[in-house]
Amino acid sequence: MAHEELWAQPALEMPKRRDVLAVVLIVLPWTLLVTVWHQSTVAPLLATRKDDSGDPRREAPPGTDPREYCMSDRDIVEVVRTEYVYTRPPPWSDTLPTIHVVTPTYSRPVQKAELTRLANTLLHVPNLHWLVVEDAPRRTPLTARLLRDTGLNYTHLHVETPRNYKLRGDARDPRIPRGTMQRNLALRWLREAFPRNSSQPGVVYFADDDNTYSLELFEEMRSTRRVSVWPVAFVGGLRYEAPRVNGAGKVVGWKTVFDPHRPFAIDMAGFAVNLRLILQRSQAYFKLRGVKGGYQESSLLRELVTLSDLEPKAANCTKERLLRPAPGRLLSPRRVPPRRTPVDSLPPSLPLWGLQREPGWMPGRRMETPKHRSPGPSVLHPTGSPAGSAPWAPK
């Protein structure tokens, strides 16, 4: 009986040892796998951060060339940073024309979100200068901080639409479309920042902050010789509006519902203008009076080109490069939207503020208007010629 008890004890221990061995065989491969992954992925990052925050005067290991050591260490750091950090602003090229993007903006709950979305798009576009013009008596801290944090080349201006052209409850008087004075101020700034006979290649584009832009759009507009045009989606209650292009590649009309007989029945974001043309035609501005609703684009373009001068982009205006905010419902081509309120006669002068005495913008350089408020040109006549105080000249 005693011998049976002695043999029973080892018999009970054997299954336990087999279980332990099975557990070890299962866990060991996974442990090795996790260790290898940790060494190949996490360790280099930790080593790089430690090297970046450590003493930069560390010495190379004995028996190695210091120059080779620094080069190899720099290569490792650059590889890791390239993979995990987005470099901004976009690279600048001396051969590409500069795109001057004009964005009027105003204070509202979604302003920061929409400016951030647009900035994230512009960060992917090389050789870009962002002209942001606020409808405000002074630069707001929100917009100034946002522009500074983007890393883009930008100019920050402001001009307030007079209060007598605003209705109560912050509703706009339909006689002055939103952003008209802000776009005119940007045109004024460009003409005073660049000489009339400037050889600087560039393109001027009016990009509202509530639209969505394709990156192909910016690359196509860069080759604009005079004025280039393309379709715009979700505008005027339609799925898209577009210029009509004939077989010879010339614009002959417009695919639109609202007043297709306008001289240029196109959306504000549906065209770009060569910078030299803007500088040479100093009288070309968006008109502030005597212009019916929806004719703001025509008031500028008819001072610059004729219909036959337009350059269709986006595969002869067959592809949509830009999306406007989608309306509540899309209209069929047969349904004509209600007639817009015509523009009544406006006073002969409108005050302009926010144009500051600052050096002209240069590639690769940011520019802001100073915090103090100095009077710029006080009057901008409908013809576009400044009157009142003398225009300032870049230093």
CSV table of C-alpha atoms in Angstrom, one decimal:
chain,number,residue,atom,x,y,z
A,1,MET,CA,0.0,0.0,0.0
A,2,ALA,CA,2.9,2.4,0.8
A,3,HIS,CA,4.5,1.6,-2.6
A,4,GLU,CA,1.2,2.4,-4.4
A,5,GLU,CA,1.1,5.9,-2.7
A,6,LEU,CA,4.7,6.6,-3.7
A,7,TRP,CA,4.0,5.8,-7.3
A,8,ALA,CA,0.8,7.8,-7.3
A,9,GLN,CA,2.6,11.1,-6.4
A,10,PRO,CA,4.9,11.1,-9.5
A,11,ALA,CA,1.9,10.1,-11.6
A,12,LEU,CA,0.0,13.2,-10.5
A,13,GLU,CA,3.0,15.5,-11.0
A,14,MET,CA,3.6,14.4,-14.6
A,15,PRO,CA,0.4,15.9,-16.1
A,16,LYS,CA,1.3,19.2,-14.4
A,17,ARG,CA,4.7,19.3,-15.9
A,18,ARG,CA,3.3,18.5,-19.3
A,19,ASP,CA,0.8,21.4,-18.9
A,20,VAL,CA,3.6,23.8,-18.0
A,21,LEU,CA,5.7,22.7,-21.0
A,22,ALA,CA,2.7,23.2,-23.3
A,23,VAL,CA,2.2,26.7,-21.9
A,24,VAL,CA,5.9,27.6,-22.4
A,25,LEU,CA,5.9,26.3,-26.0
A,26,ILE,CA,2.8,28.5,-26.7
A,27,VAL,CA,3.9,31.6,-25.0
A,28,LEU,CA,7.6,31.6,-26.1
A,29,PRO,CA,7.0,32.2,-29.8
A,30,TRP,CA,4.6,35.1,-29.1
A,31,THR,CA,7.2,36.6,-26.7
A,32,LEU,CA,9.9,36.4,-29.3
A,33,LEU,CA,7.6,37.9,-31.9
A,34,VAL,CA,6.7,40.9,-29.7
A,35,THR,CA,10.3,41.4,-28.8
A,36,VAL,CA,11.4,41.5,-32.4
A,37,TRP,CA,8.6,44.0,-33.3
A,38,HIS,CA,9.5,46.2,-30.4
A,39,GLN,CA,13.1,46.3,-31.4
A,40,SER,CA,12.4,47.1,-35.1
A,41,THR,CA,9.6,49.7,-34.6
A,42,VAL,CA,9.5,51.3,-31.2
A,43,ALA,CA,13.2,51.3,-30.3
A,44,PRO,CA,14.3,53.5,-33.2
A,45,LEU,CA,11.7,56.1,-32.3
A,46,LEU,CA,12.7,56.2,-28.7
A,47,ALA,CA,16.4,56.4,-29.6
A,48,THR,CA,15.7,59.3,-32.0
A,49,ARG,CA,13.7,61.3,-29.4
A,50,LYS,CA,16.4,60.7,-26.9
A,51,ASP,CA,19.1,61.8,-29.4
A,52,ASP,CA,17.1,64.9,-30.3
A,53,SER,CA,16.5,66.0,-26.6
A,54,GLY,CA,20.0,65.0,-25.5
A,55,ASP,CA,23.3,66.8,-25.6
A,56,PRO,CA,24.1,67.7,-29.2
A,57,ARG,CA,27.8,67.8,-28.4
A,58,ARG,CA,28.1,64.0,-27.9
A,59,GLU,CA,31.2,62.3,-29.3
A,60,ALA,CA,31.5,59.6,-31.9
A,61,PRO,CA,32.3,56.1,-30.7
A,62,PRO,CA,36.1,55.3,-30.7
A,63,GLY,CA,37.5,54.0,-33.9
A,64,THR,CA,34.9,55.6,-36.2
A,65,ASP,CA,35.1,58.7,-38.4
A,66,PRO,CA,33.2,61.5,-36.8
A,67,ARG,CA,31.9,62.7,-40.2
A,68,GLU,CA,30.5,59.2,-41.1
A,69,TYR,CA,28.9,59.0,-37.6
A,70,CYS,CA,27.1,62.3,-38.0
A,71,MET,CA,25.9,61.5,-41.5
A,72,SER,CA,24.5,58.1,-40.5
A,73,ASP,CA,22.8,59.5,-37.4
A,74,ARG,CA,21.3,62.3,-39.5
A,75,ASP,CA,20.0,59.9,-42.0
A,76,ILE,CA,18.2,57.9,-39.4
A,77,VAL,CA,16.6,61.0,-37.9
A,78,GLU,CA,15.5,62.3,-41.3
A,79,VAL,CA,13.8,59.0,-42.2
A,80,VAL,CA,11.8,58.9,-39.0
A,81,ARG,CA,10.8,62.5,-39.2
A,82,THR,CA,9.8,62.2,-42.8
A,83,GLU,CA,7.5,59.3,-42.0
A,84,TYR,CA,5.8,60.7,-39.0
A,85,VAL,CA,5.9,64.5,-39.4
A,86,TYR,CA,4.4,66.6,-42.2
A,87,THR,CA,6.8,69.2,-43.4
A,88,ARG,CA,5.3,72.7,-44.0
A,89,PRO,CA,5.1,75.1,-45.7
A,90,PRO,CA,5.2,73.5,-49.2
A,91,PRO,CA,8.5,73.7,-51.0
A,92,TRP,CA,9.1,76.9,-53.0
A,93,SER,CA,10.2,76.8,-56.6
A,94,ASP,CA,11.8,79.6,-58.6
A,95,THR,CA,10.3,78.3,-61.8
A,96,LEU,CA,6.6,78.0,-60.8
A,97,PRO,CA,4.2,81.0,-61.0
A,98,THR,CA,2.9,82.1,-57.6
A,99,ILE,CA,-0.8,81.6,-56.9
A,100,HIS,CA,-2.3,84.5,-54.9
A,101,VAL,CA,-5.4,83.1,-53.3
A,102,VAL,CA,-7.8,85.8,-52.1
A,103,THR,CA,-10.2,84.7,-49.3
A,104,PRO,CA,-12.7,87.1,-47.8
A,105,THR,CA,-13.9,85.9,-44.4
A,106,TYR,CA,-16.1,87.1,-41.5
A,107,SER,CA,-16.8,86.1,-37.9
A,108,ARG,CA,-19.3,83.2,-37.5
A,109,PRO,CA,-19.4,79.9,-35.5
A,110,VAL,CA,-17.9,77.8,-38.3
A,111,GLN,CA,-15.3,80.3,-39.4
A,112,LYS,CA,-12.3,78.6,-37.8
A,113,ALA,CA,-13.4,75.1,-39.1
A,114,GLU,CA,-13.8,76.4,-42.6
A,115,LEU,CA,-10.5,78.3,-42.6
A,116,THR,CA,-8.7,75.3,-41.2
A,117,ARG,CA,-10.1,73.0,-43.9
A,118,LEU,CA,-9.0,75.5,-46.6
A,119,ALA,CA,-5.6,75.9,-45.0
A,120,ASN,CA,-5.1,72.1,-45.0
A,121,THR,CA,-5.8,72.1,-48.8
A,122,LEU,CA,-3.5,75.0,-49.5
A,123,LEU,CA,-0.6,73.4,-47.6
A,124,HIS,CA,-0.3,70.9,-50.4
A,125,VAL,CA,0.1,73.6,-53.1
A,126,PRO,CA,3.6,74.9,-53.8
A,127,ASN,CA,4.3,78.6,-54.5
A,128,LEU,CA,1.2,79.9,-52.9
A,129,HIS,CA,0.4,83.2,-51.2
A,130,TRP,CA,-2.8,83.4,-49.1
A,131,LEU,CA,-4.4,86.8,-49.0
A,132,VAL,CA,-7.0,86.7,-46.2
A,133,VAL,CA,-9.2,89.8,-45.8
A,134,GLU,CA,-11.5,90.0,-42.8
A,135,ASP,CA,-14.8,91.9,-42.8
A,136,ALA,CA,-14.0,93.5,-39.5
A,137,PRO,CA,-12.8,96.8,-38.1
A,138,ARG,CA,-9.6,95.2,-37.0
A,139,ARG,CA,-7.7,91.9,-37.3
A,140,THR,CA,-9.3,89.3,-35.0
A,141,PRO,CA,-7.0,87.2,-32.8
A,142,LEU,CA,-8.7,84.0,-34.0
A,143,THR,CA,-7.8,84.5,-37.6
A,144,ALA,CA,-4.4,85.9,-36.9
A,145,ARG,CA,-3.4,83.0,-34.7
A,146,LEU,CA,-4.8,80.5,-37.2
A,147,LEU,CA,-2.8,82.0,-40.1
A,148,ARG,CA,0.3,82.1,-38.0
A,149,ASP,CA,0.0,78.4,-37.1
A,150,THR,CA,-0.6,77.2,-40.6
A,151,GLY,CA,3.0,77.9,-41.8
A,152,LEU,CA,1.7,79.2,-45.1
A,153,ASN,CA,2.9,82.4,-46.8
A,154,TYR,CA,0.1,84.8,-46.1
A,155,THR,CA,-1.0,88.4,-45.9
A,156,HIS,CA,-3.7,89.4,-43.3
A,157,LEU,CA,-5.8,92.4,-44.2
A,158,HIS,CA,-9.2,93.8,-42.9
A,159,VAL,CA,-11.9,96.1,-44.1
A,160,GLU,CA,-15.3,96.4,-42.6
A,161,THR,CA,-18.4,96.7,-44.7
A,162,PRO,CA,-20.2,99.9,-43.5
A,163,ARG,CA,-22.9,99.3,-41.0
A,164,ASN,CA,-25.5,101.3,-43.0
A,165,TYR,CA,-25.3,98.5,-45.6
A,166,LYS,CA,-26.1,95.8,-43.0
A,167,LEU,CA,-29.7,95.1,-41.8
A,168,ARG,CA,-30.6,94.4,-38.2
A,169,GLY,CA,-29.9,90.9,-36.9
A,170,ASP,CA,-26.6,90.8,-38.7
A,171,ALA,CA,-28.5,90.1,-42.0
A,172,ARG,CA,-26.8,91.4,-45.1
A,173,ASP,CA,-28.3,94.0,-47.4
A,174,PRO,CA,-28.6,92.2,-50.7
A,175,ARG,CA,-27.4,95.3,-52.5
A,176,ILE,CA,-23.8,94.5,-51.5
A,177,PRO,CA,-22.8,90.8,-52.0
A,178,ARG,CA,-20.7,89.6,-49.1
A,179,GLY,CA,-17.0,89.8,-49.7
A,180,THR,CA,-17.1,92.5,-52.4
A,181,MET,CA,-15.1,95.2,-50.5
A,182,GLN,CA,-12.7,92.6,-49.2
A,183,ARG,CA,-11.9,91.3,-52.7
A,184,ASN,CA,-11.4,94.9,-53.8
A,185,LEU,CA,-9.0,95.5,-51.0
A,186,ALA,CA,-6.9,92.5,-52.0
A,187,LEU,CA,-6.8,93.7,-55.6
A,188,ARG,CA,-5.6,97.1,-54.3
A,189,TRP,CA,-3.0,95.5,-52.2
A,190,LEU,CA,-1.6,93.4,-55.1
A,191,ARG,CA,-1.4,96.5,-57.3
A,192,GLU,CA,0.6,98.4,-54.7
A,193,ALA,CA,2.8,95.5,-53.7
A,194,PHE,CA,3.9,94.8,-57.3
A,195,PRO,CA,4.8,97.4,-60.0
A,196,ARG,CA,2.6,97.6,-63.0
A,197,ASN,CA,5.3,96.2,-65.3
A,198,SER,CA,6.3,93.5,-62.9
A,199,SER,CA,7.9,90.4,-64.5
A,200,GLN,CA,6.8,88.3,-61.5
A,201,PRO,CA,4.7,85.4,-62.9
A,202,GLY,CA,1.5,84.8,-60.9
A,203,VAL,CA,-2.2,84.0,-60.9
A,204,VAL,CA,-4.9,85.6,-58.8
A,205,TYR,CA,-7.7,83.3,-57.6
A,206,PHE,CA,-10.8,84.2,-55.4
A,207,ALA,CA,-11.4,81.2,-53.1
A,208,ASP,CA,-14.1,81.5,-50.5
A,209,ASP,CA,-13.5,79.6,-47.3
A,210,ASP,CA,-16.7,77.5,-47.5
A,211,ASN,CA,-15.9,75.7,-50.7
A,212,THR,CA,-14.0,72.4,-51.3
A,213,TYR,CA,-11.1,72.5,-53.8
A,214,SER,CA,-9.4,69.8,-55.8
A,215,LEU,CA,-5.6,70.0,-55.9
A,216,GLU,CA,-5.7,69.5,-59.6
A,217,LEU,CA,-7.5,72.9,-59.9
A,218,PHE,CA,-4.4,74.8,-58.6
A,219,GLU,CA,-2.0,73.0,-60.9
A,220,GLU,CA,-4.2,73.7,-63.9
A,221,MET,CA,-4.8,77.4,-63.1
A,222,ARG,CA,-1.0,78.0,-62.8
A,223,SER,CA,-0.7,78.1,-66.6
A,224,THR,CA,-3.3,80.9,-67.0
A,225,ARG,CA,-2.3,83.3,-69.7
A,226,ARG,CA,-5.2,85.8,-69.2
A,227,VAL,CA,-8.3,84.3,-67.6
A,228,SER,CA,-9.0,80.6,-67.2
A,229,VAL,CA,-12.4,79.0,-66.4
A,230,TRP,CA,-13.8,75.6,-65.2
A,231,PRO,CA,-17.0,74.0,-64.0
A,232,VAL,CA,-18.2,74.5,-60.4
A,233,ALA,CA,-20.4,71.8,-58.7
A,234,PHE,CA,-23.4,72.5,-56.5
A,235,VAL,CA,-24.0,76.1,-57.4
A,236,GLY,CA,-27.2,77.9,-58.3
A,237,GLY,CA,-29.3,74.9,-57.2
A,238,LEU,CA,-27.8,72.8,-59.9
A,239,ARG,CA,-25.5,69.8,-59.8
A,240,TYR,CA,-22.9,71.9,-61.6
A,241,GLU,CA,-22.5,75.1,-63.7
A,242,ALA,CA,-20.0,75.2,-66.5
A,243,PRO,CA,-18.9,77.2,-69.6
A,244,ARG,CA,-20.0,75.9,-73.0
A,245,VAL,CA,-17.0,75.0,-75.1
A,246,ASN,CA,-17.1,74.4,-78.8
A,247,GLY,CA,-15.0,71.9,-80.8
A,248,ALA,CA,-12.2,74.5,-81.2
A,249,GLY,CA,-11.7,74.8,-77.4
A,250,LYS,CA,-13.3,78.2,-77.2
A,251,VAL,CA,-16.0,79.3,-74.7
A,252,VAL,CA,-19.2,80.2,-76.5
A,253,GLY,CA,-21.7,80.3,-73.7
A,254,TRP,CA,-22.8,79.1,-70.3
A,255,LYS,CA,-24.5,76.1,-68.8
A,256,THR,CA,-26.5,77.7,-66.0
A,257,VAL,CA,-30.1,78.4,-64.9
A,258,PHE,CA,-29.8,81.9,-63.3
A,259,ASP,CA,-29.6,84.5,-66.1
A,260,PRO,CA,-27.5,82.7,-68.6
A,261,HIS,CA,-27.4,85.9,-70.7
A,262,ARG,CA,-25.0,87.6,-68.2
A,263,PRO,CA,-21.7,88.7,-69.9
A,264,PHE,CA,-19.9,86.1,-67.8
A,265,ALA,CA,-22.4,83.7,-66.2
A,266,ILE,CA,-19.8,82.2,-63.9
A,267,ASP,CA,-19.3,81.6,-60.2
A,268,MET,CA,-16.8,83.7,-58.3
A,269,ALA,CA,-14.6,80.5,-57.7
A,270,GLY,CA,-14.9,79.5,-61.4
A,271,PHE,CA,-12.1,81.6,-62.8
A,272,ALA,CA,-8.5,82.7,-62.2
A,273,VAL,CA,-6.7,85.8,-63.6
A,274,ASN,CA,-3.1,86.3,-64.6
A,275,LEU,CA,-1.4,88.6,-62.2
A,276,ARG,CA,0.1,90.8,-64.9
A,277,LEU,CA,-3.4,91.4,-66.3
A,278,ILE,CA,-4.6,92.5,-62.9
A,279,LEU,CA,-1.6,94.9,-62.6
A,280,GLN,CA,-2.0,96.4,-66.1
A,281,ARG,CA,-5.8,96.9,-65.9
A,282,SER,CA,-5.7,99.1,-62.8
A,283,GLN,CA,-9.4,100.2,-63.3
A,284,ALA,CA,-10.7,96.6,-62.9
A,285,TYR,CA,-12.5,96.1,-59.6
A,286,PHE,CA,-15.7,94.5,-58.5
A,287,LYS,CA,-18.3,97.3,-58.8
A,288,LEU,CA,-20.1,98.4,-55.7
A,289,ARG,CA,-23.1,100.1,-57.3
A,290,GLY,CA,-25.1,100.0,-60.5
A,291,VAL,CA,-24.6,96.2,-60.6
A,292,LYS,CA,-27.5,93.7,-60.5
A,293,GLY,CA,-27.4,90.7,-58.2
A,294,GLY,CA,-25.2,87.9,-59.7
A,295,TYR,CA,-23.3,90.3,-61.9
A,296,GLN,CA,-20.3,90.9,-59.6
A,297,GLU,CA,-18.1,88.5,-61.6
A,298,SER,CA,-19.1,90.1,-64.9
A,299,SER,CA,-18.3,93.6,-63.5
A,300,LEU,CA,-14.6,92.5,-63.0
A,301,LEU,CA,-14.1,90.2,-66.0
A,302,ARG,CA,-15.6,92.6,-68.6
A,303,GLU,CA,-12.8,95.0,-67.7
A,304,LEU,CA,-10.1,92.3,-68.3
A,305,VAL,CA,-11.1,90.1,-71.2
A,306,THR,CA,-13.8,89.2,-73.8
A,307,LEU,CA,-15.6,85.8,-74.1
A,308,SER,CA,-13.2,84.6,-76.8
A,309,ASP,CA,-10.2,85.2,-74.5
A,310,LEU,CA,-11.3,82.7,-71.8
A,311,GLU,CA,-9.1,79.6,-71.4
A,312,PRO,CA,-11.2,76.5,-70.6
A,313,LYS,CA,-9.5,74.2,-68.1
A,314,ALA,CA,-10.5,70.8,-66.5
A,315,ALA,CA,-10.5,68.9,-69.8
A,316,ASN,CA,-12.4,71.6,-71.7
A,317,CYS,CA,-14.7,72.1,-68.8
A,318,THR,CA,-15.9,68.5,-68.6
A,319,LYS,CA,-14.6,67.8,-65.1
A,320,GLU,CA,-15.5,69.2,-61.8
A,321,ARG,CA,-12.6,70.6,-59.8
A,322,LEU,CA,-14.5,72.6,-57.2
A,323,LEU,CA,-17.5,71.9,-55.0
A,324,ARG,CA,-19.7,74.6,-53.5
A,325,PRO,CA,-21.6,73.8,-50.3
A,326,ALA,CA,-24.5,71.6,-51.4
A,327,PRO,CA,-27.9,73.3,-51.2
A,328,GLY,CA,-30.9,71.7,-49.5
A,329,ARG,CA,-32.1,70.5,-52.8
A,330,LEU,CA,-30.9,70.6,-56.4
A,331,LEU,CA,-33.0,72.2,-59.1
A,332,SER,CA,-33.8,70.6,-62.4
A,333,PRO,CA,-32.5,72.5,-65.4
A,334,ARG,CA,-36.1,73.5,-66.2
A,335,ARG,CA,-36.8,75.1,-62.9
A,336,VAL,CA,-35.7,78.7,-62.8
A,337,PRO,CA,-34.8,80.1,-59.3
A,338,PRO,CA,-36.6,83.2,-58.1
A,339,ARG,CA,-35.5,86.6,-59.4
A,340,ARG,CA,-32.9,88.2,-57.3
A,341,THR,CA,-33.2,91.7,-55.9
A,342,PRO,CA,-31.6,94.2,-58.2
A,343,VAL,CA,-28.8,96.4,-56.9
A,344,ASP,CA,-30.1,99.9,-56.1
A,345,SER,CA,-28.1,103.1,-56.3
A,346,LEU,CA,-25.5,103.3,-53.7
A,347,PRO,CA,-23.8,106.4,-52.3
A,348,PRO,CA,-20.8,107.6,-54.3
A,349,SER,CA,-18.3,106.6,-51.7
A,350,LEU,CA,-17.6,103.7,-49.3
A,351,PRO,CA,-14.9,103.9,-46.6
A,352,LEU,CA,-12.1,101.5,-46.7
A,353,TRP,CA,-9.9,100.7,-43.7
A,354,GLY,CA,-7.2,98.2,-43.0
A,355,LEU,CA,-4.7,98.9,-45.8
A,356,GLN,CA,-1.5,99.3,-43.8
A,357,ARG,CA,1.9,100.8,-44.6
A,358,GLU,CA,3.9,97.5,-44.8
A,359,PRO,CA,6.6,96.3,-47.1
A,360,GLY,CA,5.4,94.3,-50.1
A,361,TRP,CA,5.0,90.6,-49.7
A,362,MET,CA,7.9,88.5,-51.0
A,363,PRO,CA,8.1,84.8,-51.7
A,364,GLY,CA,8.8,82.7,-48.6
A,365,ARG,CA,7.8,85.6,-46.3
A,366,ARG,CA,4.7,86.1,-44.2
A,367,MET,CA,3.1,89.5,-43.7
A,368,GLU,CA,0.6,90.8,-41.3
A,369,THR,CA,-1.0,94.2,-40.9
A,370,PRO,CA,0.1,95.8,-37.6
A,371,LYS,CA,-2.1,95.9,-34.6
A,372,HIS,CA,-2.6,99.7,-34.8
A,373,ARG,CA,-5.1,101.0,-37.2
A,374,SER,CA,-3.9,103.6,-39.7
A,375,PRO,CA,-6.2,105.0,-42.4
A,376,GLY,CA,-5.7,103.8,-45.9
A,377,PRO,CA,-7.6,105.0,-48.9
A,378,SER,CA,-10.9,106.2,-47.6
A,379,VAL,CA,-12.9,106.0,-50.9
A,380,LEU,CA,-13.1,103.5,-53.7
A,381,HIS,CA,-15.2,104.8,-56.6
A,382,PRO,CA,-17.2,102.3,-58.7
A,383,THR,CA,-14.7,102.8,-61.4
A,384,GLY,CA,-12.0,101.4,-59.2
A,385,SER,CA,-9.9,104.5,-59.0
A,386,PRO,CA,-8.9,105.5,-55.4
A,387,ALA,CA,-9.8,108.9,-54.1
A,388,GLY,CA,-9.5,110.6,-50.7
A,389,SER,CA,-6.3,109.9,-48.9
A,390,ALA,CA,-3.2,109.2,-51.0
A,391,PRO,CA,-2.3,105.5,-51.6
A,392,TRP,CA,0.7,104.3,-49.7
A,393,ALA,CA,3.8,102.9,-51.5
A,394,PRO,CA,5.7,99.8,-50.3
A,395,LYS,CA,8.9,100.6,-48.5
